[in-house]
Structures are given as structure tokens and as C-alpha cells.
């Protein structure tokens, strides 16, 4: 025989829910969300690091324009591709740095503050940055030492630590503020504010740089415009190696370093003594390099022209392509008495 439910009967779950007060019902979703601010802190840190990268890159370009360089690309497509590639790389690096340095610094500061029985303050976060930076430099320095079988000079590690600490401080600051705002229920577009302020700072740097170059306060580097007579003379590497370029095209080398590949795949110098010939290499009516051939030591290279009009230099790259290492010769200037 089936039992009929009473009209006023309510399910057990519904009865418990009805007995709950409105305040308890309103608090229930907050208990489930467990907002800790991790996502906001991570995004704010990435935004801060990207802003630092853009501003630092702009300053580097402005400084490079005044110093000797190989020239900037003039193809618009190449420039756009380079900018997009650098921007994508900056986003990836900012996420990596945030994961291995910024977030560990925030976690370390929070744990130390809790164990000390103190309230979480920004000074705890900022104080944790040098510690984490030292650990990161020690870890990567150790890996590099294992790969190269030698340790770098102590000054190099100190400089890396100082630079990493300076770069992490702003990102850690905005990440800490963003995380605490979320935990306190006051999340309001901090990432957008960081991006906006970063864009304004970049605009200020760009305007100042353009003004410095536009007014002539700083001049853009221009390679020297040399003639064949300017190249004739004695050139030295500063370590006892010289080559004399005569006006008739004869080159005489004494102790000049000739870099050749050995069996181990390294570019090692060998002394070059003997005579040969040289000639300027022109491009668009301008001397771009010097072709030098000395058969006695199998030296056959094109030396690029650099330096300034008053202090010209000729050089060629050594080591692997793109290594940035150069073998440089400067012209010996004999002052009149």
C-alpha cells in the first residue's frame, strides 16, 4: 500500500535550505570561489615586465643610434616582422620570469610574514626580491658553469644579481597590489592601469629621445667617409700586431693575428708575417671595406670600415657568426712635432 505525501511535507534538503539565513546564503558562493589573487598577480606582473621591456628596448635603440652600429633595416616589412617577433618573445619571457621569480618572491614574503606573526606589507614583498634574484642567478650561473666547465668572474654574478633585482622590483610591486586587491574584493582593472602607465612612460621616453636627436643635442652615428689615401698608413691591434698599407696597394704584416679554424671547431689566432696586397671595396661610391690578401700566412679577408672620421677602424668578426666578437685595427696617427 503506497504512502501518500502530506501536502505540507518538504524534502530534507529544501527544509535545511529554507532554515538557512539570507546572510549565510549570500556568503556561500564566496566560500566556494577561494579568491587568492594568483591570476591577477600573475597577469599584472607580466604587464609590468612587458612595459619594462618596451621602455628598456626603446632606450637601448636611442643609445645605439649614437654609437657605432652596422645600420638599421630600411625594409618596412622587415621592421614590422622584427617588432612583432620581439613583442611575442617579450610576452613569453615575461611569463617565464613571473613564474620563476616574481610569484616565488610573493610566496616567500607571505610565508615569512605569517611565521613572524606580522601583517602582509609591500615591504615584505620587496625584501624578498633580492633573495629570489640571488637564488635565480646562482641556479642559472651553476648551469652555465657546468656547460662551460668554468665559473664566470664574481663581478659578473654581482652585476646579474643587481640587474635582475632592479628589473623584478616594479613587477613584484604591481603583482602584490593586484593580488591583495582581489583578495579584498576590490579588483579593478589594475592590469589595464599598468599597461596605460607603461605606454605613457614609453611615450615620454620616445619624445625625449626624438627631441634630443632632433635638436642636435645628440647626433646619429655615421660611418666615416674615407678615401684610399685615408686608408694608407700603419694599422695596429694594440697588442704588437701591425699591418702597413702602402698607397700603391702593398700590405706588409708583422705579428698580425690571422684567425683560422682548428680541428676542434674553434677560431684560433696565428701570427701573420709577410707581404701581400690590399684594395678598398666600394659600394654605391663609398668605401665599405678593405680587401687584404697575404699569401705567406694564407690571410684573405675583407675588413669592414668603422670608427669615426678622426679615428677610423677596420675590423672583421671572429668566432661563430653573430658572436659579436671582433678583431679590430686602429690607424696609427703620427703627431707632428
Tab-separated table of C-alpha atoms in Angstrom, residues 210-322:
chain	number	residue	atom	x	y	z
A	210	UNK	CA	63.340	62.328	-30.507
A	211	UNK	CA	63.824	65.807	-29.083
A	212	UNK	CA	67.473	65.101	-28.225
A	213	UNK	CA	68.232	63.910	-31.763
A	214	UNK	CA	66.003	66.482	-33.443
A	215	UNK	CA	67.655	69.454	-31.722
A	216	UNK	CA	71.163	68.150	-32.400
A	217	UNK	CA	71.940	67.644	-28.726
A	218	UNK	CA	72.785	64.042	-29.655
A	219	UNK	CA	73.846	63.083	-33.167
A	220	UNK	CA	73.153	59.867	-35.018
A	221	UNK	CA	76.293	57.859	-35.709
A	222	UNK	CA	77.555	57.982	-39.272
A	223	UNK	CA	80.322	55.708	-40.579
A	224	UNK	CA	83.448	57.553	-41.727
A	225	UNK	CA	83.660	58.511	-45.382
A	226	UNK	CA	87.214	57.547	-46.195
A	227	UNK	CA	89.293	57.775	-49.362
A	228	UNK	CA	92.066	55.428	-50.388
A	229	UNK	CA	94.617	57.946	-49.122
A	230	UNK	CA	92.970	57.839	-45.678
A	231	UNK	CA	93.450	54.070	-45.516
A	232	UNK	CA	97.141	54.210	-46.402
A	233	UNK	CA	99.339	54.031	-43.308
A	234	UNK	CA	100.088	51.735	-40.369
A	235	UNK	CA	97.317	49.949	-38.510
A	236	UNK	CA	97.730	48.205	-35.142
A	237	UNK	CA	95.715	45.822	-32.988
A	238	UNK	CA	97.185	47.295	-29.797
A	239	UNK	CA	98.940	44.029	-28.900
A	240	UNK	CA	102.029	44.220	-31.102
A	241	UNK	CA	100.396	43.188	-34.370
A	242	UNK	CA	100.600	45.694	-37.234
A	243	UNK	CA	99.969	45.945	-40.948
A	244	UNK	CA	101.242	48.707	-43.202
A	245	UNK	CA	99.068	49.642	-46.154
A	246	UNK	CA	101.059	51.458	-48.811
A	247	UNK	CA	99.385	53.831	-51.234
A	248	UNK	CA	100.455	51.596	-54.150
A	249	UNK	CA	98.361	48.672	-52.834
A	250	UNK	CA	101.095	46.731	-50.989
A	251	UNK	CA	100.308	45.358	-47.496
A	252	UNK	CA	103.077	44.336	-45.055
A	253	UNK	CA	102.035	42.463	-41.890
A	254	UNK	CA	104.095	41.917	-38.740
A	255	UNK	CA	102.646	39.784	-35.941
A	256	UNK	CA	99.111	40.275	-37.217
A	257	UNK	CA	96.569	37.793	-35.857
A	258	UNK	CA	95.116	35.527	-38.508
A	259	UNK	CA	92.118	33.631	-37.150
A	260	UNK	CA	91.700	30.158	-38.645
A	261	UNK	CA	89.501	27.211	-37.705
A	262	UNK	CA	91.299	24.352	-35.981
A	263	UNK	CA	90.356	20.680	-35.614
A	264	UNK	CA	88.202	21.373	-32.549
A	265	UNK	CA	85.963	23.804	-34.435
A	266	UNK	CA	87.326	26.950	-32.780
A	267	UNK	CA	88.680	30.125	-34.334
A	268	UNK	CA	92.257	30.471	-33.063
A	269	UNK	CA	94.761	33.206	-33.972
A	270	UNK	CA	98.086	32.537	-35.666
A	271	UNK	CA	100.817	35.100	-36.251
A	272	UNK	CA	100.866	36.506	-39.747
A	273	UNK	CA	104.103	37.956	-41.149
A	274	UNK	CA	104.679	38.772	-44.781
A	275	UNK	CA	103.627	40.989	-47.647
A	276	UNK	CA	100.642	40.966	-49.934
A	277	UNK	CA	98.173	43.401	-51.402
A	278	UNK	CA	95.116	45.370	-50.419
A	279	UNK	CA	92.404	47.418	-52.089
A	280	UNK	CA	89.333	49.359	-50.986
A	281	UNK	CA	85.936	47.790	-51.656
A	282	UNK	CA	83.314	50.323	-52.705
A	283	UNK	CA	79.536	50.099	-52.570
A	284	UNK	CA	77.495	52.924	-54.005
A	285	UNK	CA	80.629	55.024	-54.436
A	286	UNK	CA	81.516	54.700	-50.750
A	287	UNK	CA	84.331	52.607	-49.268
A	288	UNK	CA	82.643	49.938	-47.151
A	289	UNK	CA	85.558	47.574	-46.502
A	290	UNK	CA	89.191	46.753	-47.232
A	291	UNK	CA	90.162	43.544	-49.047
A	292	UNK	CA	93.510	42.255	-47.758
A	293	UNK	CA	95.415	39.237	-49.136
A	294	UNK	CA	98.713	37.936	-47.707
A	295	UNK	CA	99.699	34.599	-49.235
A	296	UNK	CA	102.558	33.724	-46.848
A	297	UNK	CA	100.111	33.193	-43.950
A	298	UNK	CA	97.007	32.436	-46.027
A	299	UNK	CA	95.259	35.588	-44.849
A	300	UNK	CA	92.402	36.534	-47.153
A	301	UNK	CA	89.749	38.742	-45.567
A	302	UNK	CA	87.520	41.744	-46.097
A	303	UNK	CA	87.851	44.201	-43.205
A	304	UNK	CA	84.816	46.410	-42.540
A	305	UNK	CA	85.347	50.133	-42.064
A	306	UNK	CA	84.123	51.683	-38.802
A	307	UNK	CA	85.005	54.165	-36.135
A	308	UNK	CA	84.807	57.889	-36.817
A	309	UNK	CA	86.279	60.270	-39.341
A	310	UNK	CA	89.046	61.255	-36.926
A	311	UNK	CA	89.591	57.756	-35.508
A	312	UNK	CA	88.851	55.211	-38.257
A	313	UNK	CA	88.990	51.475	-37.625
A	314	UNK	CA	88.963	48.345	-39.734
A	315	UNK	CA	87.743	45.047	-38.307
A	316	UNK	CA	86.323	41.628	-39.029
A	317	UNK	CA	84.236	39.231	-36.957
A	318	UNK	CA	85.852	36.287	-35.215
A	319	UNK	CA	84.273	33.165	-33.824
A	320	UNK	CA	80.830	31.995	-34.772
A	321	UNK	CA	78.635	34.243	-36.959
A	322	UNK	CA	76.736	36.713	-34.793
